[in-house]
Amino acid sequence: MRKEDSSKLINKFHQRYFAARDLQFSVALLVVLALLGGIFLQTFSSAIISRYGTSTPLLGVFLIIGYFLIVVLIAVFFTHRLVGPFKRLEYEMKLISTGELSRRLSIRSQDDLHIRNFIRHTNNFISKFEEMSKEYNRLNSTVVKKMEEINSELSKKDFDCSKVRSEIVALQKEIREFRERW
């Protein structure tokens, strides 16, 4: 196996099975916070048991409510941190899809690096698409204008065949250049 092939295989494996490092860090932080919250609740309940010498049903309810609050807080944080930016991007993409090609996705300072990279690549794509759209509109108006000129020339009684041929060749060249560029 060549070195290039093994490198491509490793990259493909890494892309498929490993998330971005900043995303891994965020998830790891959430897990650590959940574990620390659980340890705190256990320690607190142990302190209450040792202080009063007995465990009460109220202590069990306290632990259940405490675990529930930890999970809810982490879920809210996780949703706000990771899902929130994608909801914002979804809204902005809807605006762009209505035809506002001059609009770009916004990057917030608190967005994760993974999201920032996604936004940069998407904005580059939109810029190229906008440029291609303008070029297409220019080509379309040129083709319409040239076709009208050719039609006008053909409607004459003694039209100039070489002129029509050169107009068609010029149009073909322009269309070919557009296709090669995009």
C-alpha positions as a Markdown table, in Angstrom:
| # | Residue | x | y | z |
|---|---|---|---|---|
| 1 | Met | 0.0 | 0.0 | 0.0 |
| 2 | Arg | 1.4 | 3.4 | -1.0 |
| 3 | Lys | 1.9 | 6.1 | 1.6 |
| 4 | Glu | -0.7 | 8.3 | 0.0 |
| 5 | Asp | -3.3 | 5.6 | 0.1 |
| 6 | Ser | -2.7 | 4.8 | 3.7 |
| 7 | Ser | -2.9 | 8.5 | 4.6 |
| 8 | Lys | -6.2 | 8.8 | 2.8 |
| 9 | Leu | -7.5 | 5.7 | 4.6 |
| 10 | Ile | -6.5 | 7.1 | 8.0 |
| 11 | Asn | -8.1 | 10.5 | 7.2 |
| 12 | Lys | -11.3 | 8.8 | 6.1 |
| 13 | Phe | -11.3 | 6.7 | 9.3 |
| 14 | His | -10.7 | 9.7 | 11.4 |
| 15 | Gln | -13.5 | 11.7 | 9.7 |
| 16 | Arg | -16.0 | 8.9 | 10.1 |
| 17 | Tyr | -15.3 | 7.9 | 13.7 |
| 18 | Phe | -14.0 | 10.9 | 15.5 |
| 19 | Ala | -15.7 | 14.2 | 16.1 |
| 20 | Ala | -14.0 | 17.5 | 16.0 |
| 21 | Arg | -11.7 | 18.0 | 19.1 |
| 22 | Asp | -13.6 | 21.1 | 20.3 |
| 23 | Leu | -16.8 | 19.2 | 20.2 |
| 24 | Gln | -15.2 | 16.3 | 22.0 |
| 25 | Phe | -14.0 | 18.8 | 24.6 |
| 26 | Ser | -17.5 | 20.3 | 25.1 |
| 27 | Val | -19.0 | 16.9 | 25.6 |
| 28 | Ala | -16.3 | 15.8 | 27.9 |
| 29 | Leu | -16.8 | 18.9 | 30.0 |
| 30 | Leu | -20.5 | 18.2 | 30.3 |
| 31 | Val | -19.8 | 14.6 | 31.4 |
| 32 | Val | -17.3 | 15.8 | 34.0 |
| 33 | Leu | -19.7 | 18.4 | 35.3 |
| 34 | Ala | -22.4 | 15.8 | 35.6 |
| 35 | Leu | -20.1 | 13.5 | 37.5 |
| 36 | Leu | -19.0 | 16.3 | 39.8 |
| 37 | Gly | -22.6 | 17.2 | 40.5 |
| 38 | Gly | -23.4 | 13.6 | 41.3 |
| 39 | Ile | -20.4 | 13.4 | 43.6 |
| 40 | Phe | -21.4 | 16.6 | 45.4 |
| 41 | Leu | -24.9 | 15.2 | 45.9 |
| 42 | Gln | -23.6 | 11.9 | 47.2 |
| 43 | Thr | -21.2 | 13.7 | 49.6 |
| 44 | Phe | -23.9 | 16.0 | 50.8 |
| 45 | Ser | -26.3 | 13.1 | 51.4 |
| 46 | Ser | -23.6 | 11.2 | 53.2 |
| 47 | Ala | -22.9 | 14.2 | 55.4 |
| 48 | Ile | -26.6 | 14.5 | 56.3 |
| 49 | Ile | -26.8 | 10.7 | 57.1 |
| 50 | Ser | -23.7 | 10.9 | 59.3 |
| 51 | Arg | -24.9 | 14.1 | 61.0 |
| 52 | Tyr | -28.4 | 12.8 | 61.8 |
| 53 | Gly | -27.5 | 9.1 | 62.0 |
| 54 | Thr | -30.3 | 7.9 | 59.8 |
| 55 | Ser | -31.4 | 8.1 | 56.2 |
| 56 | Thr | -34.9 | 9.4 | 55.5 |
| 57 | Pro | -37.2 | 9.1 | 52.5 |
| 58 | Leu | -36.8 | 12.9 | 52.2 |
| 59 | Leu | -33.1 | 12.4 | 51.5 |
| 60 | Gly | -34.0 | 10.0 | 48.6 |
| 61 | Val | -36.3 | 12.6 | 47.2 |
| 62 | Phe | -33.6 | 15.3 | 47.6 |
| 63 | Leu | -31.1 | 13.1 | 45.6 |
| 64 | Ile | -33.6 | 12.4 | 42.8 |
| 65 | Ile | -34.5 | 16.1 | 42.5 |
| 66 | Gly | -30.8 | 17.0 | 42.6 |
| 67 | Tyr | -29.9 | 14.6 | 39.9 |
| 68 | Phe | -32.8 | 15.8 | 37.8 |
| 69 | Leu | -31.7 | 19.4 | 38.2 |
| 70 | Ile | -28.1 | 18.5 | 37.2 |
| 71 | Val | -29.4 | 16.7 | 34.0 |
| 72 | Val | -31.7 | 19.6 | 33.1 |
| 73 | Leu | -29.0 | 22.3 | 33.6 |
| 74 | Ile | -26.5 | 20.3 | 31.5 |
| 75 | Ala | -29.2 | 19.7 | 28.8 |
| 76 | Val | -30.0 | 23.4 | 28.7 |
| 77 | Phe | -26.3 | 24.3 | 28.5 |
| 78 | Phe | -25.6 | 21.7 | 25.8 |
| 79 | Thr | -28.6 | 22.7 | 23.7 |
| 80 | His | -27.8 | 26.4 | 24.0 |
| 81 | Arg | -24.1 | 25.9 | 23.2 |
| 82 | Leu | -24.4 | 23.4 | 20.4 |
| 83 | Val | -27.9 | 23.4 | 18.9 |
| 84 | Gly | -28.5 | 27.1 | 19.3 |
| 85 | Pro | -26.0 | 28.2 | 16.7 |
| 86 | Phe | -27.4 | 25.7 | 14.2 |
| 87 | Lys | -30.9 | 27.1 | 14.7 |
| 88 | Arg | -29.5 | 30.6 | 14.0 |
| 89 | Leu | -27.8 | 29.3 | 10.9 |
| 90 | Glu | -31.0 | 27.6 | 9.8 |
| 91 | Tyr | -32.8 | 30.9 | 10.0 |
| 92 | Glu | -30.1 | 32.7 | 8.1 |
| 93 | Met | -29.9 | 30.0 | 5.4 |
| 94 | Lys | -33.7 | 30.4 | 4.9 |
| 95 | Leu | -33.2 | 34.1 | 4.2 |
| 96 | Ile | -30.4 | 33.3 | 1.7 |
| 97 | Ser | -32.5 | 30.6 | 0.0 |
| 98 | Thr | -35.1 | 33.3 | -0.8 |
| 99 | Gly | -32.6 | 35.0 | -3.0 |
| 100 | Glu | -30.7 | 37.3 | -0.7 |
| 101 | Leu | -27.3 | 36.0 | -2.1 |
| 102 | Ser | -25.5 | 39.1 | -0.9 |
| 103 | Arg | -26.3 | 38.0 | 2.7 |
| 104 | Arg | -23.7 | 36.0 | 4.6 |
| 105 | Leu | -23.9 | 33.8 | 7.7 |
| 106 | Ser | -22.8 | 35.6 | 10.9 |
| 107 | Ile | -20.1 | 34.3 | 13.2 |
| 108 | Arg | -20.5 | 34.9 | 16.9 |
| 109 | Ser | -17.5 | 35.1 | 19.2 |
| 110 | Gln | -18.9 | 32.4 | 21.4 |
| 111 | Asp | -19.5 | 29.9 | 18.6 |
| 112 | Asp | -17.4 | 26.8 | 18.7 |
| 113 | Leu | -14.4 | 26.5 | 16.3 |
| 114 | His | -16.2 | 23.7 | 14.4 |
| 115 | Ile | -19.2 | 25.9 | 13.8 |
| 116 | Arg | -17.0 | 28.9 | 12.8 |
| 117 | Asn | -15.2 | 26.7 | 10.2 |
| 118 | Phe | -18.6 | 25.5 | 8.9 |
| 119 | Ile | -19.8 | 29.1 | 8.5 |
| 120 | Arg | -16.6 | 30.2 | 6.7 |
| 121 | His | -16.9 | 27.3 | 4.2 |
| 122 | Thr | -20.6 | 28.0 | 3.7 |
| 123 | Asn | -19.9 | 31.8 | 3.2 |
| 124 | Asn | -17.2 | 30.9 | 0.6 |
| 125 | Phe | -19.7 | 28.7 | -1.2 |
| 126 | Ile | -22.4 | 31.4 | -1.2 |
| 127 | Ser | -19.9 | 33.9 | -2.6 |
| 128 | Lys | -18.9 | 31.6 | -5.4 |
| 129 | Phe | -22.6 | 30.8 | -6.1 |
| 130 | Glu | -23.4 | 34.5 | -6.1 |
| 131 | Glu | -20.5 | 35.2 | -8.6 |
| 132 | Met | -21.7 | 32.3 | -10.8 |
| 133 | Ser | -25.3 | 33.6 | -10.7 |
| 134 | Lys | -24.2 | 37.0 | -11.8 |
| 135 | Glu | -22.0 | 35.5 | -14.6 |
| 136 | Tyr | -25.0 | 33.3 | -15.7 |
| 137 | Asn | -27.3 | 36.3 | -15.8 |
| 138 | Arg | -24.8 | 38.2 | -17.9 |
| 139 | Leu | -24.4 | 35.3 | -20.2 |
| 140 | Asn | -28.1 | 34.8 | -20.5 |
| 141 | Ser | -28.7 | 38.5 | -21.5 |
| 142 | Thr | -25.9 | 38.2 | -24.1 |
| 143 | Val | -27.4 | 35.1 | -25.6 |
| 144 | Val | -30.8 | 36.7 | -25.8 |
| 145 | Lys | -29.4 | 39.8 | -27.4 |
| 146 | Lys | -27.3 | 37.8 | -29.9 |
| 147 | Met | -30.3 | 35.5 | -30.7 |
| 148 | Glu | -32.4 | 38.5 | -31.5 |
| 149 | Glu | -29.6 | 39.8 | -33.8 |
| 150 | Ile | -29.4 | 36.5 | -35.5 |
| 151 | Asn | -33.1 | 36.3 | -35.9 |
| 152 | Ser | -33.2 | 39.8 | -37.3 |
| 153 | Glu | -30.4 | 38.9 | -39.8 |
| 154 | Leu | -32.2 | 35.7 | -40.8 |
| 155 | Ser | -35.5 | 37.6 | -41.5 |
| 156 | Lys | -33.7 | 39.6 | -44.2 |
| 157 | Lys | -34.2 | 38.5 | -47.7 |
| 158 | Asp | -30.6 | 38.2 | -48.5 |
| 159 | Phe | -29.0 | 37.5 | -45.1 |
| 160 | Asp | -25.2 | 37.2 | -44.6 |
| 161 | Cys | -24.6 | 33.6 | -43.8 |
| 162 | Ser | -21.0 | 34.2 | -42.7 |
| 163 | Lys | -22.2 | 36.9 | -40.2 |
| 164 | Val | -24.8 | 34.5 | -38.7 |
| 165 | Arg | -22.2 | 31.8 | -38.5 |
| 166 | Ser | -19.7 | 34.1 | -36.7 |
| 167 | Glu | -22.4 | 35.2 | -34.2 |
| 168 | Ile | -23.2 | 31.5 | -33.5 |
| 169 | Val | -19.5 | 30.6 | -33.0 |
| 170 | Ala | -19.0 | 33.6 | -30.7 |
| 171 | Leu | -22.0 | 32.5 | -28.6 |
| 172 | Gln | -20.7 | 28.9 | -28.5 |
| 173 | Lys | -17.3 | 30.2 | -27.3 |
| 174 | Glu | -18.9 | 32.3 | -24.6 |
| 175 | Ile | -21.0 | 29.4 | -23.4 |
| 176 | Arg | -18.1 | 27.0 | -23.4 |
| 177 | Glu | -16.0 | 29.5 | -21.4 |
| 178 | Phe | -18.8 | 29.8 | -18.8 |
| 179 | Arg | -19.1 | 26.0 | -18.5 |
| 180 | Glu | -15.3 | 25.7 | -18.1 |
| 181 | Arg | -15.2 | 28.4 | -15.4 |
| 182 | Trp | -18.0 | 26.8 | -13.4 |
